Amino acid sequence: MAEQLRLGVNIDHVATVRNARGGALPDPVRAAKLAEAAGADGITAHLREDRRHISDADIEALMETLTLPLNFEMAATDEMQAIALRHKPHAVCIVPERREERTTEGGLEVAREENRLAHFIAPLREAGCRVSIFIAADRAQVEAAHRIGAQVIELHTGAYCEAYADGDDAAQAAELSRLTDMAALAHSLGLEVHAGHGLTYGDVGPIAAIPEIRELNIGHFLIGEAIFVGLEVAIAEMRRIMREARG
Ligand code: PXP
């Protein structure tokens, strides 16, 4: 039987709305607490280089007030490494970052940067953070993530979700098959497997059913849905679909 599937709620876009107006509202920390009350297993926040949503003060406040584990998403830069080492969150997820992108568009190119990334994550591991690497469902990337000493990989589900949104059944099936195979490969190498990006009520089921996946990180859809039904209801519904898919 598949192990339990955790839900990490990404609160970045609460900060996006706050920053659209400036000031303090809506407060991402309040969203994190509500997510916790609604049954989230963790909170994810991405401190981008340009601070377009989550701020340094948000990370500080989350570290001070959260009882749930924080998954701190960051680019592989010296600045972010220093921030992570100061706060020592439960997990750090290393993501690629380009200033001009709207969101994290692809996975990290681990295979080509193995040496640098191995040195980059070593102090984070030594500080006690679980190191996760956000990658495409690609054999070379999974194997490289394993070789550099990451404990976790997060598989990028963006292409799968886009195929679902486009109604392209063949592309969706091909992406699902790639994700399924790479989750199995990563698991066989001893990596913990997470997945996320772009997931919605409509497409989360087949991903939740992949037995090796232990955690899904979901943000944009849940925060958007919360506008209509509230965050607690949105999270509860996502959990229900995940549970049913898991069987
Ligand atoms: N996982 C990672 C590593 C991400 O970068 C993101 C987006 O910031 C997500 C999950 C969540 O994606 P979404 O907001 O589309 O649900």
PDB file of C-alpha atoms and ligand atoms in Angstrom:
ATOM      1  CA  MET A   1       0.000   0.000   0.000  1.00  0.00           C
ATOM      2  CA  ALA A   2       1.226   3.511  -0.792  1.00  0.00           C
ATOM      3  CA  GLU A   3       2.522   5.516   2.146  1.00  0.00           C
ATOM      4  CA  GLN A   4       0.637   8.554   3.333  1.00  0.00           C
ATOM      5  CA  LEU A   5       0.764  11.571   1.061  1.00  0.00           C
ATOM      6  CA  ARG A   6       1.548  14.939   2.634  1.00  0.00           C
ATOM      7  CA  LEU A   7       0.265  18.287   1.414  1.00  0.00           C
ATOM      8  CA  GLY A   8       2.529  21.314   1.553  1.00  0.00           C
ATOM      9  CA  VAL A   9       0.679  24.582   0.994  1.00  0.00           C
ATOM     10  CA  ASN A  10       2.598  27.283  -0.853  1.00  0.00           C
ATOM     11  CA  ILE A  11       1.549  30.717   0.426  1.00  0.00           C
ATOM     12  CA  ASP A  12       3.588  32.863  -2.000  1.00  0.00           C
ATOM     13  CA  HIS A  13       0.556  34.330  -3.699  1.00  0.00           C
ATOM     14  CA  VAL A  14      -0.948  35.664  -0.504  1.00  0.00           C
ATOM     15  CA  ALA A  15       2.172  37.835  -0.490  1.00  0.00           C
ATOM     16  CA  THR A  16       1.655  38.606  -4.194  1.00  0.00           C
ATOM     17  CA  VAL A  17      -1.757  40.111  -3.391  1.00  0.00           C
ATOM     18  CA  ARG A  18      -0.348  42.015  -0.417  1.00  0.00           C
ATOM     19  CA  ASN A  19       2.462  43.440  -2.512  1.00  0.00           C
ATOM     20  CA  ALA A  20       0.070  44.551  -5.259  1.00  0.00           C
ATOM     21  CA  ARG A  21      -1.079  47.263  -2.868  1.00  0.00           C
ATOM     22  CA  GLY A  22       1.840  47.561  -0.471  1.00  0.00           C
ATOM     23  CA  GLY A  23       1.256  47.477   3.283  1.00  0.00           C
ATOM     24  CA  ALA A  24       0.701  44.433   5.448  1.00  0.00           C
ATOM     25  CA  LEU A  25      -2.523  42.792   4.187  1.00  0.00           C
ATOM     26  CA  PRO A  26      -3.300  40.031   3.426  1.00  0.00           C
ATOM     27  CA  ASP A  27      -0.809  38.470   5.806  1.00  0.00           C
ATOM     28  CA  PRO A  28       0.915  35.273   4.560  1.00  0.00           C
ATOM     29  CA  VAL A  29       1.529  34.172   8.145  1.00  0.00           C
ATOM     30  CA  ARG A  30      -2.213  34.209   8.799  1.00  0.00           C
ATOM     31  CA  ALA A  31      -2.666  32.068   5.677  1.00  0.00           C
ATOM     32  CA  ALA A  32      -0.033  29.643   6.988  1.00  0.00           C
ATOM     33  CA  LYS A  33      -1.869  29.316  10.298  1.00  0.00           C
ATOM     34  CA  LEU A  34      -5.186  28.758   8.545  1.00  0.00           C
ATOM     35  CA  ALA A  35      -3.564  26.146   6.311  1.00  0.00           C
ATOM     36  CA  GLU A  36      -2.277  24.402   9.392  1.00  0.00           C
ATOM     37  CA  ALA A  37      -5.736  24.410  10.973  1.00  0.00           C
ATOM     38  CA  ALA A  38      -7.159  23.021   7.724  1.00  0.00           C
ATOM     39  CA  GLY A  39      -4.802  20.039   7.770  1.00  0.00           C
ATOM     40  CA  ALA A  40      -1.764  21.067   5.744  1.00  0.00           C
ATOM     41  CA  ASP A  41       1.349  19.076   6.621  1.00  0.00           C
ATOM     42  CA  GLY A  42       3.786  21.836   5.789  1.00  0.00           C
ATOM     43  CA  ILE A  43       4.125  25.365   4.481  1.00  0.00           C
ATOM     44  CA  THR A  44       6.180  26.292   1.438  1.00  0.00           C
ATOM     45  CA  ALA A  45       7.471  29.783   0.698  1.00  0.00           C
ATOM     46  CA  HIS A  46       9.806  30.911  -2.076  1.00  0.00           C
ATOM     47  CA  LEU A  47      12.025  33.871  -1.299  1.00  0.00           C
ATOM     48  CA  ARG A  48      12.816  35.063  -4.804  1.00  0.00           C
ATOM     49  CA  GLU A  49      15.845  37.130  -5.601  1.00  0.00           C
ATOM     50  CA  ASP A  50      13.607  40.074  -6.597  1.00  0.00           C
ATOM     51  CA  ARG A  51      11.352  39.625  -3.494  1.00  0.00           C
ATOM     52  CA  ARG A  52       8.278  39.884  -5.715  1.00  0.00           C
ATOM     53  CA  HIS A  53       6.114  38.004  -3.218  1.00  0.00           C
ATOM     54  CA  ILE A  54       7.586  36.533  -0.020  1.00  0.00           C
ATOM     55  CA  SER A  55       9.868  38.950   1.848  1.00  0.00           C
ATOM     56  CA  ASP A  56      12.750  38.407   4.247  1.00  0.00           C
ATOM     57  CA  ALA A  57      10.445  39.545   7.066  1.00  0.00           C
ATOM     58  CA  ASP A  58       7.870  36.899   6.042  1.00  0.00           C
ATOM     59  CA  ILE A  59      10.484  34.156   6.362  1.00  0.00           C
ATOM     60  CA  GLU A  60      11.481  35.497   9.742  1.00  0.00           C
ATOM     61  CA  ALA A  61       7.856  35.612  10.933  1.00  0.00           C
ATOM     62  CA  LEU A  62       7.118  32.131   9.568  1.00  0.00           C
ATOM     63  CA  MET A  63      10.142  30.685  11.342  1.00  0.00           C
ATOM     64  CA  GLU A  64       9.071  32.343  14.585  1.00  0.00           C
ATOM     65  CA  THR A  65       5.401  31.403  14.563  1.00  0.00           C
ATOM     66  CA  LEU A  66       4.953  28.216  12.531  1.00  0.00           C
ATOM     67  CA  THR A  67       4.613  24.879  14.220  1.00  0.00           C
ATOM     68  CA  LEU A  68       4.441  23.119  10.845  1.00  0.00           C
ATOM     69  CA  PRO A  69       7.697  22.443   8.999  1.00  0.00           C
ATOM     70  CA  LEU A  70       8.748  25.195   6.586  1.00  0.00           C
ATOM     71  CA  ASN A  71       9.921  24.219   3.127  1.00  0.00           C
ATOM     72  CA  PHE A  72      12.063  27.174   2.074  1.00  0.00           C
ATOM     73  CA  GLU A  73      12.341  27.448  -1.703  1.00  0.00           C
ATOM     74  CA  MET A  74      15.395  29.251  -2.938  1.00  0.00           C
ATOM     75  CA  ALA A  75      17.786  29.668  -5.827  1.00  0.00           C
ATOM     76  CA  ALA A  76      21.318  28.299  -5.497  1.00  0.00           C
ATOM     77  CA  THR A  77      22.928  31.648  -4.688  1.00  0.00           C
ATOM     78  CA  ASP A  78      25.267  32.701  -1.884  1.00  0.00           C
ATOM     79  CA  GLU A  79      22.700  35.195  -0.604  1.00  0.00           C
ATOM     80  CA  MET A  80      19.986  32.545  -0.255  1.00  0.00           C
ATOM     81  CA  GLN A  81      22.371  30.023   1.244  1.00  0.00           C
ATOM     82  CA  ALA A  82      23.287  32.528   3.970  1.00  0.00           C
ATOM     83  CA  ILE A  83      19.606  33.199   4.718  1.00  0.00           C
ATOM     84  CA  ALA A  84      18.846  29.476   4.902  1.00  0.00           C
ATOM     85  CA  LEU A  85      21.803  28.866   7.188  1.00  0.00           C
ATOM     86  CA  ARG A  86      20.628  31.656   9.477  1.00  0.00           C
ATOM     87  CA  HIS A  87      17.088  30.290   9.796  1.00  0.00           C
ATOM     88  CA  LYS A  88      17.723  26.558   9.377  1.00  0.00           C
ATOM     89  CA  PRO A  89      14.234  25.685   8.087  1.00  0.00           C
ATOM     90  CA  HIS A  90      13.072  22.063   8.128  1.00  0.00           C
ATOM     91  CA  ALA A  91      13.679  21.784   4.377  1.00  0.00           C
ATOM     92  CA  VAL A  92      15.208  23.790   1.578  1.00  0.00           C
ATOM     93  CA  CYS A  93      14.103  23.217  -1.976  1.00  0.00           C
ATOM     94  CA  ILE A  94      16.620  24.401  -4.548  1.00  0.00           C
ATOM     95  CA  VAL A  95      14.870  25.806  -7.614  1.00  0.00           C
ATOM     96  CA  PRO A  96      16.072  27.493 -10.789  1.00  0.00           C
ATOM     97  CA  GLU A  97      15.235  31.168 -10.983  1.00  0.00           C
ATOM     98  CA  ARG A  98      15.125  33.620 -13.831  1.00  0.00           C
ATOM     99  CA  ARG A  99      14.129  37.183 -13.110  1.00  0.00           C
ATOM    100  CA  GLU A 100      11.891  37.554 -16.143  1.00  0.00           C
ATOM    101  CA  GLU A 101       9.861  34.372 -15.581  1.00  0.00           C
ATOM    102  CA  ARG A 102       6.379  34.572 -14.069  1.00  0.00           C
ATOM    103  CA  THR A 103       6.867  31.391 -12.110  1.00  0.00           C
ATOM    104  CA  THR A 104       9.450  28.615 -11.828  1.00  0.00           C
ATOM    105  CA  GLU A 105       9.211  27.432 -15.401  1.00  0.00           C
ATOM    106  CA  GLY A 106      11.446  24.405 -15.434  1.00  0.00           C
ATOM    107  CA  GLY A 107      13.480  22.129 -13.232  1.00  0.00           C
ATOM    108  CA  LEU A 108      17.013  22.707 -12.062  1.00  0.00           C
ATOM    109  CA  GLU A 109      19.832  21.706 -14.433  1.00  0.00           C
ATOM    110  CA  VAL A 110      21.599  19.463 -11.907  1.00  0.00           C
ATOM    111  CA  ALA A 111      23.437  17.224 -14.347  1.00  0.00           C
ATOM    112  CA  ARG A 112      25.437  20.109 -15.821  1.00  0.00           C
ATOM    113  CA  GLU A 113      26.195  21.747 -12.472  1.00  0.00           C
ATOM    114  CA  GLU A 114      26.863  18.719 -10.347  1.00  0.00           C
ATOM    115  CA  ASN A 115      30.062  19.883  -8.759  1.00  0.00           C
ATOM    116  CA  ARG A 116      28.877  23.358  -7.847  1.00  0.00           C
ATOM    117  CA  LEU A 117      25.560  22.074  -6.473  1.00  0.00           C
ATOM    118  CA  ALA A 118      27.210  19.329  -4.431  1.00  0.00           C
ATOM    119  CA  HIS A 119      29.314  21.994  -2.694  1.00  0.00           C
ATOM    120  CA  PHE A 120      26.357  24.323  -2.409  1.00  0.00           C
ATOM    121  CA  ILE A 121      24.066  21.891  -0.590  1.00  0.00           C
ATOM    122  CA  ALA A 122      26.683  20.351   1.722  1.00  0.00           C
ATOM    123  CA  PRO A 123      26.525  23.113   4.394  1.00  0.00           C
ATOM    124  CA  LEU A 124      22.719  23.109   4.245  1.00  0.00           C
ATOM    125  CA  ARG A 125      22.685  19.399   4.973  1.00  0.00           C
ATOM    126  CA  GLU A 126      25.230  19.863   7.742  1.00  0.00           C
ATOM    127  CA  ALA A 127      22.973  22.531   9.270  1.00  0.00           C
ATOM    128  CA  GLY A 128      20.226  19.903   9.503  1.00  0.00           C
ATOM    129  CA  CYS A 129      18.019  21.027   6.602  1.00  0.00           C
ATOM    130  CA  ARG A 130      16.493  18.393   4.359  1.00  0.00           C
ATOM    131  CA  VAL A 131      17.709  19.290   0.899  1.00  0.00           C
ATOM    132  CA  SER A 132      15.272  18.910  -1.950  1.00  0.00           C
ATOM    133  CA  ILE A 133      16.059  19.575  -5.612  1.00  0.00           C
ATOM    134  CA  PHE A 134      13.294  20.695  -7.983  1.00  0.00           C
ATOM    135  CA  ILE A 135      13.835  18.873 -11.267  1.00  0.00           C
ATOM    136  CA  ALA A 136      12.118  17.779 -14.439  1.00  0.00           C
ATOM    137  CA  ALA A 137      11.135  14.109 -14.644  1.00  0.00           C
ATOM    138  CA  ASP A 138      14.329  13.227 -16.440  1.00  0.00           C
ATOM    139  CA  ARG A 139      16.652  10.306 -15.705  1.00  0.00           C
ATOM    140  CA  ALA A 140      19.869  12.332 -15.964  1.00  0.00           C
ATOM    141  CA  GLN A 141      18.546  14.898 -13.463  1.00  0.00           C
ATOM    142  CA  VAL A 142      17.285  12.270 -11.001  1.00  0.00           C
ATOM    143  CA  GLU A 143      20.609  10.441 -11.055  1.00  0.00           C
ATOM    144  CA  ALA A 144      22.582  13.683 -10.696  1.00  0.00           C
ATOM    145  CA  ALA A 145      20.399  14.810  -7.758  1.00  0.00           C
ATOM    146  CA  HIS A 146      21.202  11.495  -6.090  1.00  0.00           C
ATOM    147  CA  ARG A 147      24.931  11.819  -6.763  1.00  0.00           C
ATOM    148  CA  ILE A 148      25.184  15.329  -5.265  1.00  0.00           C
ATOM    149  CA  GLY A 149      23.721  14.096  -1.977  1.00  0.00           C
ATOM    150  CA  ALA A 150      20.196  15.510  -2.026  1.00  0.00           C
ATOM    151  CA  GLN A 151      17.773  13.684   0.281  1.00  0.00           C
ATOM    152  CA  VAL A 152      14.661  14.648  -1.679  1.00  0.00           C
ATOM    153  CA  ILE A 153      13.682  15.449  -5.248  1.00  0.00           C
ATOM    154  CA  GLU A 154      10.604  17.397  -6.205  1.00  0.00           C
ATOM    155  CA  LEU A 155       9.343  16.509  -9.668  1.00  0.00           C
ATOM    156  CA  HIS A 156       8.069  19.442 -11.744  1.00  0.00           C
ATOM    157  CA  THR A 157       4.482  18.701 -12.772  1.00  0.00           C
ATOM    158  CA  GLY A 158       4.094  21.843 -14.915  1.00  0.00           C
ATOM    159  CA  ALA A 159       4.158  20.133 -18.324  1.00  0.00           C
ATOM    160  CA  TYR A 160       1.667  17.493 -17.118  1.00  0.00           C
ATOM    161  CA  CYS A 161      -0.707  20.205 -15.836  1.00  0.00           C
ATOM    162  CA  GLU A 162      -0.408  22.234 -19.034  1.00  0.00           C
ATOM    163  CA  ALA A 163      -1.317  19.177 -21.102  1.00  0.00           C
ATOM    164  CA  TYR A 164      -4.369  18.656 -18.868  1.00  0.00           C
ATOM    165  CA  ALA A 165      -5.402  22.313 -19.236  1.00  0.00           C
ATOM    166  CA  ASP A 166      -5.012  22.079 -23.028  1.00  0.00           C
ATOM    167  CA  GLY A 167      -7.131  18.912 -23.151  1.00  0.00           C
ATOM    168  CA  ASP A 168      -4.208  17.105 -24.806  1.00  0.00           C
ATOM    169  CA  ASP A 169      -4.790  13.574 -23.498  1.00  0.00           C
ATOM    170  CA  ALA A 170      -1.815  12.030 -25.282  1.00  0.00           C
ATOM    171  CA  ALA A 171       0.642  14.614 -23.932  1.00  0.00           C
ATOM    172  CA  GLN A 172      -0.851  14.317 -20.451  1.00  0.00           C
ATOM    173  CA  ALA A 173      -0.480  10.517 -20.532  1.00  0.00           C
ATOM    174  CA  ALA A 174       3.124  10.828 -21.754  1.00  0.00           C
ATOM    175  CA  GLU A 175       3.983  13.296 -18.970  1.00  0.00           C
ATOM    176  CA  LEU A 176       2.270  11.118 -16.375  1.00  0.00           C
ATOM    177  CA  SER A 177       4.221   8.101 -17.535  1.00  0.00           C
ATOM    178  CA  ARG A 178       7.504  10.050 -17.292  1.00  0.00           C
ATOM    179  CA  LEU A 179       6.623  11.260 -13.777  1.00  0.00           C
ATOM    180  CA  THR A 180       5.638   7.729 -12.713  1.00  0.00           C
ATOM    181  CA  ASP A 181       8.858   6.187 -14.028  1.00  0.00           C
ATOM    182  CA  MET A 182      11.105   8.864 -12.514  1.00  0.00           C
ATOM    183  CA  ALA A 183       9.350   8.661  -9.148  1.00  0.00           C
ATOM    184  CA  ALA A 184      10.078   4.914  -9.129  1.00  0.00           C
ATOM    185  CA  LEU A 185      13.696   5.436 -10.165  1.00  0.00           C
ATOM    186  CA  ALA A 186      14.278   8.109  -7.510  1.00  0.00           C
ATOM    187  CA  HIS A 187      12.678   5.942  -4.844  1.00  0.00           C
ATOM    188  CA  SER A 188      14.879   2.992  -5.819  1.00  0.00           C
ATOM    189  CA  LEU A 189      17.928   5.248  -5.340  1.00  0.00           C
ATOM    190  CA  GLY A 190      16.759   6.068  -1.809  1.00  0.00           C
ATOM    191  CA  LEU A 191      15.492   9.581  -2.564  1.00  0.00           C
ATOM    192  CA  GLU A 192      12.245  10.845  -1.060  1.00  0.00           C
ATOM    193  CA  VAL A 193       9.969  11.980  -3.879  1.00  0.00           C
ATOM    194  CA  HIS A 194       7.814  15.115  -3.882  1.00  0.00           C
ATOM    195  CA  ALA A 195       5.957  16.744  -6.764  1.00  0.00           C
ATOM    196  CA  GLY A 196       4.334  20.039  -7.587  1.00  0.00           C
ATOM    197  CA  HIS A 197       3.655  22.996  -9.830  1.00  0.00           C
ATOM    198  CA  GLY A 198       0.364  23.873 -11.440  1.00  0.00           C
ATOM    199  CA  LEU A 199      -1.702  21.163  -9.711  1.00  0.00           C
ATOM    200  CA  THR A 200      -5.469  21.647  -9.455  1.00  0.00           C
ATOM    201  CA  TYR A 201      -8.482  19.608  -8.318  1.00  0.00           C
ATOM    202  CA  GLY A 202      -8.824  18.381 -11.908  1.00  0.00           C
ATOM    203  CA  ASP A 203      -5.354  16.971 -12.440  1.00  0.00           C
ATOM    204  CA  VAL A 204      -4.025  16.130  -8.967  1.00  0.00           C
ATOM    205  CA  GLY A 205      -5.575  12.628  -8.795  1.00  0.00           C
ATOM    206  CA  PRO A 206      -3.194  10.675 -11.076  1.00  0.00           C
ATOM    207  CA  ILE A 207      -0.179  12.355  -9.454  1.00  0.00           C
ATOM    208  CA  ALA A 208      -1.459  11.579  -5.950  1.00  0.00           C
ATOM    209  CA  ALA A 209      -1.868   7.959  -7.021  1.00  0.00           C
ATOM    210  CA  ILE A 210       1.846   7.496  -7.802  1.00  0.00           C
ATOM    211  CA  PRO A 211       2.827   5.389  -4.775  1.00  0.00           C
ATOM    212  CA  GLU A 212       6.421   6.646  -4.425  1.00  0.00           C
ATOM    213  CA  ILE A 213       5.369  10.285  -4.132  1.00  0.00           C
ATOM    214  CA  ARG A 214       5.289  11.349  -0.486  1.00  0.00           C
ATOM    215  CA  GLU A 215       4.435  15.035  -0.714  1.00  0.00           C
ATOM    216  CA  LEU A 216       2.685  17.465  -3.040  1.00  0.00           C
ATOM    217  CA  ASN A 217       3.378  21.188  -2.894  1.00  0.00           C
ATOM    218  CA  ILE A 218       0.487  23.259  -4.151  1.00  0.00           C
ATOM    219  CA  GLY A 219       0.053  27.025  -4.107  1.00  0.00           C
ATOM    220  CA  HIS A 220      -1.409  29.080  -6.935  1.00  0.00           C
ATOM    221  CA  PHE A 221      -4.591  27.054  -7.404  1.00  0.00           C
ATOM    222  CA  LEU A 222      -5.354  26.811  -3.668  1.00  0.00           C
ATOM    223  CA  ILE A 223      -4.850  30.528  -3.051  1.00  0.00           C
ATOM    224  CA  GLY A 224      -7.004  31.320  -6.104  1.00  0.00           C
ATOM    225  CA  GLU A 225      -9.742  28.923  -5.003  1.00  0.00           C
ATOM    226  CA  ALA A 226      -9.627  30.438  -1.525  1.00  0.00           C
ATOM    227  CA  ILE A 227     -10.965  33.692  -2.998  1.00  0.00           C
ATOM    228  CA  PHE A 228     -14.224  31.885  -3.702  1.00  0.00           C
ATOM    229  CA  VAL A 229     -14.568  29.285  -0.950  1.00  0.00           C
ATOM    230  CA  GLY A 230     -11.973  30.187   1.679  1.00  0.00           C
ATOM    231  CA  LEU A 231      -8.606  28.573   2.274  1.00  0.00           C
ATOM    232  CA  GLU A 232      -9.824  25.936   4.707  1.00  0.00           C
ATOM    233  CA  VAL A 233     -12.482  24.628   2.335  1.00  0.00           C
ATOM    234  CA  ALA A 234     -10.062  24.670  -0.607  1.00  0.00           C
ATOM    235  CA  ILE A 235      -7.436  22.708   1.327  1.00  0.00           C
ATOM    236  CA  ALA A 236      -9.986  20.237   2.673  1.00  0.00           C
ATOM    237  CA  GLU A 237     -11.253  19.533  -0.853  1.00  0.00           C
ATOM    238  CA  MET A 238      -7.712  19.081  -2.195  1.00  0.00           C
ATOM    239  CA  ARG A 239      -6.960  16.676   0.636  1.00  0.00           C
ATOM    240  CA  ARG A 240     -10.144  14.734  -0.076  1.00  0.00           C
ATOM    241  CA  ILE A 241      -9.234  14.284  -3.755  1.00  0.00           C
ATOM    242  CA  MET A 242      -5.668  13.299  -2.847  1.00  0.00           C
ATOM    243  CA  ARG A 243      -6.911  10.758  -0.306  1.00  0.00           C
ATOM    244  CA  GLU A 244      -9.387   9.199  -2.723  1.00  0.00           C
ATOM    245  CA  ALA A 245      -6.789   8.974  -5.489  1.00  0.00           C
ATOM    246  CA  ARG A 246      -4.326   7.357  -3.115  1.00  0.00           C
ATOM    247  CA  GLY A 247      -6.871   4.626  -2.377  1.00  0.00           C
TER     248      GLY A 247
HETATM  249  N1  PXP B   1       6.939  23.367  -5.999  1.00  0.00           N
HETATM  250  C1  PXP B   1       7.900  24.239  -6.388  1.00  0.00           C
HETATM  251  C2  PXP B   1       9.318  23.817  -6.267  1.00  0.00           C
HETATM  252  C3  PXP B   1       7.566  25.520  -6.878  1.00  0.00           C
HETATM  253  O1  PXP B   1       8.524  26.360  -7.270  1.00  0.00           O
HETATM  254  C4  PXP B   1       6.207  25.881  -6.929  1.00  0.00           C
HETATM  255  C5  PXP B   1       5.812  27.243  -7.412  1.00  0.00           C
HETATM  256  O2  PXP B   1       6.425  28.214  -6.687  1.00  0.00           O
HETATM  257  C6  PXP B   1       5.257  24.962  -6.480  1.00  0.00           C
HETATM  258  C7  PXP B   1       5.645  23.707  -6.037  1.00  0.00           C
HETATM  259  C8  PXP B   1       3.801  25.291  -6.420  1.00  0.00           C
HETATM  260  O3  PXP B   1       3.314  25.545  -7.704  1.00  0.00           O
HETATM  261  P1  PXP B   1       1.869  26.165  -7.848  1.00  0.00           P
HETATM  262  O4  PXP B   1       1.907  27.495  -7.182  1.00  0.00           O
HETATM  263  O5  PXP B   1       1.697  26.257  -9.330  1.00  0.00           O
HETATM  264  O6  PXP B   1       0.922  25.220  -7.197  1.00  0.00           O
END
